[in-house]
Tab-separated table of C-alpha atoms in Angstrom:
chain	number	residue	atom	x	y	z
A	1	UNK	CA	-10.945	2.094	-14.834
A	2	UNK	CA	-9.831	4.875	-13.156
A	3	UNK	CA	-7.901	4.683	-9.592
A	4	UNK	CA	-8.986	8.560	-8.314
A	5	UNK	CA	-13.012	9.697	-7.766
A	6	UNK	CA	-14.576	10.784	-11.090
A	7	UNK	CA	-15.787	13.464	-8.847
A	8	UNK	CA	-14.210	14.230	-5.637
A	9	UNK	CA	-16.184	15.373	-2.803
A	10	UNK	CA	-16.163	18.982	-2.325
A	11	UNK	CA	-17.032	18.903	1.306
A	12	UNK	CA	-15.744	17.357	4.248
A	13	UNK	CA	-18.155	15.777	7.000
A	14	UNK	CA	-18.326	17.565	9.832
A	15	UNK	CA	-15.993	16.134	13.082
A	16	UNK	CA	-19.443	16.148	15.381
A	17	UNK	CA	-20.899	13.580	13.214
A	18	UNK	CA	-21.491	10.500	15.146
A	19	UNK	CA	-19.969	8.133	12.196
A	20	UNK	CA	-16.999	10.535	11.923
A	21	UNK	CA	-14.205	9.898	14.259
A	22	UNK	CA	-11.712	12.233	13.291
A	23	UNK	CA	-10.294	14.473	10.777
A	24	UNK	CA	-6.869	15.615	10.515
A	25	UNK	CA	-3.944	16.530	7.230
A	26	UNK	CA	-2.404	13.977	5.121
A	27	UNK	CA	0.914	13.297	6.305
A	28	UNK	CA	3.768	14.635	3.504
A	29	UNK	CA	4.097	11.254	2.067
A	30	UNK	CA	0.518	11.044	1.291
A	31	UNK	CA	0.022	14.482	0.263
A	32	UNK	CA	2.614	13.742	-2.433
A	33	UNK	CA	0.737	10.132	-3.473
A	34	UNK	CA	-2.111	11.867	-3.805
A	35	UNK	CA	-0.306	14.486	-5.787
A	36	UNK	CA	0.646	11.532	-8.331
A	37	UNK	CA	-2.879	9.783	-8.331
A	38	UNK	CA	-5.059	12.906	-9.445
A	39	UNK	CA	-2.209	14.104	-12.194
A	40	UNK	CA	-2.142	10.394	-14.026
A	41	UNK	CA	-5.664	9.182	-11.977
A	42	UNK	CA	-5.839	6.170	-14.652
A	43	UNK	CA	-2.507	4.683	-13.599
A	44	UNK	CA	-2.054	2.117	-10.368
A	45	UNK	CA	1.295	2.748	-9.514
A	46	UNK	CA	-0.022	2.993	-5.400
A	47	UNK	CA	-2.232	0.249	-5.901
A	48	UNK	CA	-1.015	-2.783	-3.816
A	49	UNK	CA	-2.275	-6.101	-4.503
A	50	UNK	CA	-1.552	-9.355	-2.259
A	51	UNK	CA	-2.376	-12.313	-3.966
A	52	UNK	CA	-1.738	-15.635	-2.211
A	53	UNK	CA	-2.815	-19.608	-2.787
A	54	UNK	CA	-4.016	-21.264	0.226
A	55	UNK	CA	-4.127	-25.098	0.376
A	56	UNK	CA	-6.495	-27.445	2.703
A	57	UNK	CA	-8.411	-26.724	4.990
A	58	UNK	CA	-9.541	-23.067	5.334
A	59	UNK	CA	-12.799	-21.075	6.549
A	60	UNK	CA	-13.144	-17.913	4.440
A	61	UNK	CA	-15.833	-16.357	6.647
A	62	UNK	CA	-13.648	-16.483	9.718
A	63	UNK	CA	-10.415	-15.376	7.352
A	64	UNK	CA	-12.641	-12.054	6.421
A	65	UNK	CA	-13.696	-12.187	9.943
A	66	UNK	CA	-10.357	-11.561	10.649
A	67	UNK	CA	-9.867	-8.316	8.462
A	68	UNK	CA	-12.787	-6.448	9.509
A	69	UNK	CA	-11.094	-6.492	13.310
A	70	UNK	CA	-7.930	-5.281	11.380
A	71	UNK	CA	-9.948	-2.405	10.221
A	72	UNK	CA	-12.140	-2.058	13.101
A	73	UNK	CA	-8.398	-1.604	15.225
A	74	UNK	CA	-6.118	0.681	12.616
A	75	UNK	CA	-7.668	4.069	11.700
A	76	UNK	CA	-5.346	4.570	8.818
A	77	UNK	CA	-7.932	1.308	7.123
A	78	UNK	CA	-11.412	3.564	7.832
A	79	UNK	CA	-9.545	6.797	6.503
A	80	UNK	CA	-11.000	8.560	3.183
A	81	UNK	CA	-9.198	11.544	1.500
A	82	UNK	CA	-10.751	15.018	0.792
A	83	UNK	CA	-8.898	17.818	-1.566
A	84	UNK	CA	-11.039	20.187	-2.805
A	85	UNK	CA	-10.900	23.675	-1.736
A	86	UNK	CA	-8.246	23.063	0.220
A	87	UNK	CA	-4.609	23.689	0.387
A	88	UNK	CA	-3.635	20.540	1.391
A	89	UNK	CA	-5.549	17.075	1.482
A	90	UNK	CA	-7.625	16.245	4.796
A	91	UNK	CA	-7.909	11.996	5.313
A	92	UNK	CA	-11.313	11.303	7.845
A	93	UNK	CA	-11.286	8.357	10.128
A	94	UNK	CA	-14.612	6.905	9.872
A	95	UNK	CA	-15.305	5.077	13.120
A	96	UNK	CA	-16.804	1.790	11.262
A	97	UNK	CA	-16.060	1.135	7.559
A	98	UNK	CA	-17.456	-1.859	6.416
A	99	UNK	CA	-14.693	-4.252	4.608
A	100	UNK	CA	-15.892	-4.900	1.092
A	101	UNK	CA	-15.959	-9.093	1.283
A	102	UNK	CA	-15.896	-10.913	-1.823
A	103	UNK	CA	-16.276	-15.223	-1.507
A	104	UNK	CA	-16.381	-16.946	-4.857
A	105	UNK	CA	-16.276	-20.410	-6.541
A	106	UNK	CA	-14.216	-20.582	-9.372
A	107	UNK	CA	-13.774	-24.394	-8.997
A	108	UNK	CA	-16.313	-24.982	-12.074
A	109	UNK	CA	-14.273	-22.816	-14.606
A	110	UNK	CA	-12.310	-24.819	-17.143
A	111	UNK	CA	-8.568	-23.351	-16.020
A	112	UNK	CA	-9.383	-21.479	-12.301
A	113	UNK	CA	-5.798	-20.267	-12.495
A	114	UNK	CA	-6.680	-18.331	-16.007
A	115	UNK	CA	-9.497	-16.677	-14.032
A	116	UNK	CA	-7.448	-15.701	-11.417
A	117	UNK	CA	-5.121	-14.361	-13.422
A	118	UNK	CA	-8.130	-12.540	-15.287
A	119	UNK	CA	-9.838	-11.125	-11.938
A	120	UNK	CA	-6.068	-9.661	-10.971
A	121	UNK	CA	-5.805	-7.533	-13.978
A	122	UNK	CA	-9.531	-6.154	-13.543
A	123	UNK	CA	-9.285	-5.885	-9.780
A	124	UNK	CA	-6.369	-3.746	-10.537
A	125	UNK	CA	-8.226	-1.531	-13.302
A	126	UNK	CA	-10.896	-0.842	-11.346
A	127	UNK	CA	-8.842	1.039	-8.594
A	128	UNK	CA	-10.697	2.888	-5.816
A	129	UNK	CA	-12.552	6.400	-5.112
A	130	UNK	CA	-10.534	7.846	-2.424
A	131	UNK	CA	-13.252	9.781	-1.137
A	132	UNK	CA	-15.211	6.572	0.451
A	133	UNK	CA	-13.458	4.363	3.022
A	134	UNK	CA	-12.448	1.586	3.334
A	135	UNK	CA	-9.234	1.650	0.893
A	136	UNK	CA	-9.298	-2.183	1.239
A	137	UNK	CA	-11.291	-5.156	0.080
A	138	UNK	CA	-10.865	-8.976	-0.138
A	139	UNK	CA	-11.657	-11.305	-2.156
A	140	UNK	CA	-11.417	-15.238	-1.828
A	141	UNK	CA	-12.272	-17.878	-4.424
A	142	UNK	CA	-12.580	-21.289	-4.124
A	143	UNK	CA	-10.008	-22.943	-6.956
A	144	UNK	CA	-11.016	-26.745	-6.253
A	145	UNK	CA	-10.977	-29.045	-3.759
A	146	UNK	CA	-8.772	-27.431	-0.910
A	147	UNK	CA	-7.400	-24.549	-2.770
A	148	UNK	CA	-8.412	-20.943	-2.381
A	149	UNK	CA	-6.973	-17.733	-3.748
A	150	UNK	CA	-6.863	-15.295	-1.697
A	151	UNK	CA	-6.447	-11.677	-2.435
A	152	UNK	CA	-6.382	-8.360	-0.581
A	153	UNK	CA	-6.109	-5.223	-2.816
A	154	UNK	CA	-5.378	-1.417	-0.957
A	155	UNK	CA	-4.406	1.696	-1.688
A	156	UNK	CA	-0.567	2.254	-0.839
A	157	UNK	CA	-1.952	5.914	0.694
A	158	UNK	CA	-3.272	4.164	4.220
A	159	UNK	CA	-0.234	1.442	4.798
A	160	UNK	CA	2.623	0.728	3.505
A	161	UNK	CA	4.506	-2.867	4.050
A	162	UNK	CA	5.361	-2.440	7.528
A	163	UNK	CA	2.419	-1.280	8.732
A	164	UNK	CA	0.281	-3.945	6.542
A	165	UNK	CA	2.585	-6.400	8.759
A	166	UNK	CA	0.887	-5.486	11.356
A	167	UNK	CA	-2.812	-5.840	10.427
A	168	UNK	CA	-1.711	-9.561	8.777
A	169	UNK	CA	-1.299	-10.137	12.529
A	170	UNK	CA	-4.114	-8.929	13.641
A	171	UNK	CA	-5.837	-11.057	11.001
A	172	UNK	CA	-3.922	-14.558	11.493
A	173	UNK	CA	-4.762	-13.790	15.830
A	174	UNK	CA	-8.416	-14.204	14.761
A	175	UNK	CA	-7.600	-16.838	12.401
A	176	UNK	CA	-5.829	-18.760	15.401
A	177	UNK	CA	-8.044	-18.354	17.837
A	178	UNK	CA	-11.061	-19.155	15.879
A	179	UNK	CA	-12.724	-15.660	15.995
A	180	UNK	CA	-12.326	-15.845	20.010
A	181	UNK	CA	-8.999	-14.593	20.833
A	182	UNK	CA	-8.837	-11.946	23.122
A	183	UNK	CA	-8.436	-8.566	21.275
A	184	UNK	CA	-4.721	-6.771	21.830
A	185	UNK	CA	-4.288	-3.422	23.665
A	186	UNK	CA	-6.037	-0.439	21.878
A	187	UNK	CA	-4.259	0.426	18.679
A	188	UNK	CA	-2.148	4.016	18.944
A	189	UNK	CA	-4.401	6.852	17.416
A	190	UNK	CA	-3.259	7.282	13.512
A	191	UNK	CA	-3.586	11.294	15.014
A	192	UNK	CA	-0.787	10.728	17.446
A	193	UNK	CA	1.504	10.072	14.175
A	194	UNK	CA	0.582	12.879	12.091
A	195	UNK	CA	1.030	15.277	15.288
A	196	UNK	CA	4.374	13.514	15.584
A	197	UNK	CA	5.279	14.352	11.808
A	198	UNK	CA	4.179	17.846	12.147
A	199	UNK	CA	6.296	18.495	15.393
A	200	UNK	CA	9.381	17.313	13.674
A	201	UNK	CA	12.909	19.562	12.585
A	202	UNK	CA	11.763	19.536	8.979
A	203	UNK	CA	15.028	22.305	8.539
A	204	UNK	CA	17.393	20.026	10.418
A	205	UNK	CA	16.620	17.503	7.996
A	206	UNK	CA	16.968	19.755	5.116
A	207	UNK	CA	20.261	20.660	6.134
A	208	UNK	CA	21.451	17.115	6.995
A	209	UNK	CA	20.345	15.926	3.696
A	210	UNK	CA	21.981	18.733	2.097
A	211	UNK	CA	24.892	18.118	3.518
A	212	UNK	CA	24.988	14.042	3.128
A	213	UNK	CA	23.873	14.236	-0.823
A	214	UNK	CA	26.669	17.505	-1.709
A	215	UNK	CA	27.944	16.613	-5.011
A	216	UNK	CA	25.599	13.430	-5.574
A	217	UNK	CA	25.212	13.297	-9.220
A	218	UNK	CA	21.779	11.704	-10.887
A	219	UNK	CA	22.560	8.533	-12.528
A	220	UNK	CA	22.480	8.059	-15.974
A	221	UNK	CA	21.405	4.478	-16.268
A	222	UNK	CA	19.130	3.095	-17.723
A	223	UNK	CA	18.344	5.193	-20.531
A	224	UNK	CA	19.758	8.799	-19.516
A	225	UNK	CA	22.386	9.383	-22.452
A	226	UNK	CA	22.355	13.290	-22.460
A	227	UNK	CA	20.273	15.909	-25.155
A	228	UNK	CA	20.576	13.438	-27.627
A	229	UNK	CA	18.419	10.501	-25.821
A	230	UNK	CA	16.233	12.795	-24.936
A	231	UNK	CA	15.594	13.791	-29.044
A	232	UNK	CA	14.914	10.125	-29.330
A	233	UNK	CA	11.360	10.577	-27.765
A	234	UNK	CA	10.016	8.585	-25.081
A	235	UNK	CA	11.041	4.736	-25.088
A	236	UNK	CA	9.002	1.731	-24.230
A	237	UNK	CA	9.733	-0.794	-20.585
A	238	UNK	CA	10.565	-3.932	-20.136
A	239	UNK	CA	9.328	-6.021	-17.404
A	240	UNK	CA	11.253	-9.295	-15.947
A	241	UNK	CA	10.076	-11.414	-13.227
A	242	UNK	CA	11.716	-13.348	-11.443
A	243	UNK	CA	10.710	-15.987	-8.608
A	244	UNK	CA	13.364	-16.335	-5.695
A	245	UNK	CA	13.971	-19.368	-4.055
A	246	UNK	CA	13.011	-19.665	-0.604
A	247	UNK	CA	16.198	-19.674	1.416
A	248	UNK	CA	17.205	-16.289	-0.841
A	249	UNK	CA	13.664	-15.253	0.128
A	250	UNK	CA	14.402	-16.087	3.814
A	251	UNK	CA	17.438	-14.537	3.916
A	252	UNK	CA	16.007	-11.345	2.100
A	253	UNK	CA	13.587	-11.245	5.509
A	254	UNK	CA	15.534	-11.693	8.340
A	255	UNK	CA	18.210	-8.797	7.164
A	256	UNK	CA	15.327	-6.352	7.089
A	257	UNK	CA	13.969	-7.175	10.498
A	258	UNK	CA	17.258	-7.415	11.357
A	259	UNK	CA	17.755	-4.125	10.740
A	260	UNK	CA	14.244	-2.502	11.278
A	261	UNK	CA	13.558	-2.050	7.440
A	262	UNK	CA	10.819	-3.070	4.721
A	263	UNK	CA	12.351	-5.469	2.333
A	264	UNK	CA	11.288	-3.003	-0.404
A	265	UNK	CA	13.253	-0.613	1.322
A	266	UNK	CA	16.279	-3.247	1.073
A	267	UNK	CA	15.880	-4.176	-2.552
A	268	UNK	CA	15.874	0.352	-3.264
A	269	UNK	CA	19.104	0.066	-1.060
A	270	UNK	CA	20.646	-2.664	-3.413
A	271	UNK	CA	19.425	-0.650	-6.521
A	272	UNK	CA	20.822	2.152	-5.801
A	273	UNK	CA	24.330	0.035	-5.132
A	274	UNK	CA	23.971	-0.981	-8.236
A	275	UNK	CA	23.519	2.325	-10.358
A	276	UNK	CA	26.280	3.487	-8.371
A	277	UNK	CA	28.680	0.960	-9.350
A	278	UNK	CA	27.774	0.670	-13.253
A	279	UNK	CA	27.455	4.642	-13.641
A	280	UNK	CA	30.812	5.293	-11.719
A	281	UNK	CA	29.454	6.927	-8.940
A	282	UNK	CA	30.467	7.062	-5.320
């Protein structure tokens, strides 16, 4: 049930191991994910899950195909992370990690959607050790006649949206091509980035930051109410979903290419809009 290693390696392997392609710090971001896993390690809150319905016809083997070139091209998919005895997290690129491939039939249950919905909730529980890569896997079950369920599940500390983009398009090349398309230029070294992060103004940013957010107060919504909320002990979350229609799903898209953004990144934009107008903030 638990997202983090029962029991973390100790060691790292060494960088002259043939299987071992390179080792290298956690980027900032990650160190502070990681930070979050191992303090509440039975919680999923970096777990990503990608469920999707696929209808007529489809070739699993060559879909999975697909995925293990994805992780054969991105080192951030054959990374594994490393903390103890050390001052900050190291992630190893392993130069093969196997993608853990699950096919199923489901088509014989009495409601395949209930199992879905089932296998979602205990994929999810059962999290990953984050000392053995890959921090992916897929699984694809057959619903009935023409209709699969597809779902990839990975740990939010080797992609994030954007960069998931990118190995979707890896995977539907494959796809296309039927396993034969010609593989893209190399993929940039993940090591390039961190040495990129690590070169950067981290003061300059500081001070701009410092600077932008003077005077910023915290919002209050939506249960902040001053010392006398906080007597009232902790209170329980609600949860709403709600499905968007696809032209408002469309629309949602294009803006954040159009500006270079995730669309996560767009919908924290509009939330933060929107505690700023209803707590009378600037």
């Amino acid at each position: 049930m638990s997202t983090t290693p029962a029991a973390p390696t100790a060691t790292v392997p060494p960088a002259g191991r043939p299987d071992v392609e390179d080792i290298h710090p956690v980027t900032p971001l990650q160190q502070g994910m990681l930070h979050h896993v191992l303090r509440e390690p039975g919680a999923a809150m970096y777990l990503q899950q990608y469920a999707a319905l696929v209808t007529g016809p489809f070739d699993p083997a060559l879909y999975a195909a697909g995925w293990q070139e994805a992780v054969d091209r991105h080192a951030a998919l054959r990374a594994s992370f490393h903390w103890q005895g050390f001052d900050r997290a190291l992630q190893v690129v392993r130069r093969k990690a196997v993608l853990p491939v699950t096919i199923a039939d489901w088509s014989g249950e009495a409601d395949p959607l209930a199992r879905l919905d089932a296998f979602l909730a205990e994929d999810r529980a059962r999290g990953f050790a984050l000392d053995r890569a890959p921090l992916i896997r897929l699984t694809i079950a057959r619903l009935g006649a023409g209709t699969h369920a597809v779902v990839t599940t990975l740990h939010h500390v080797v992609a994030d949206g954007w960069s998931l983009g990118l190995a979707f398009g890896d995977v539907a090349r494959v796809y296309a091509g039927g396993g034969a398309a010609p593989a893209p230029s190399p993929a940039p070294p993940l090591r390039r980035y961190v040495d990129w992060l690590a070169g950067r103004d981290t003061a300059a940013a500081r001070d701009f930051w410092a600077r932008t957010l003077d005077g910023a107060a915290p919002a209050h919504l939506p249960f902040d109410r001053g010392p006398a909320a906080a007597d009232a002990g902790p209170r329980d979350h609600g949860l709403v979903e709600r499905v968007l229609p696809r032209d408002e799903t469309a629309a949602i898209q294009t803006t954040a290419r159009r500006i270079g953004i995730t669309e996560a990144s767009l919908f924290q934009a509009a939330w933060g809009l929107l505690l700023a107008r209803h707590d009378a903030q600037p």
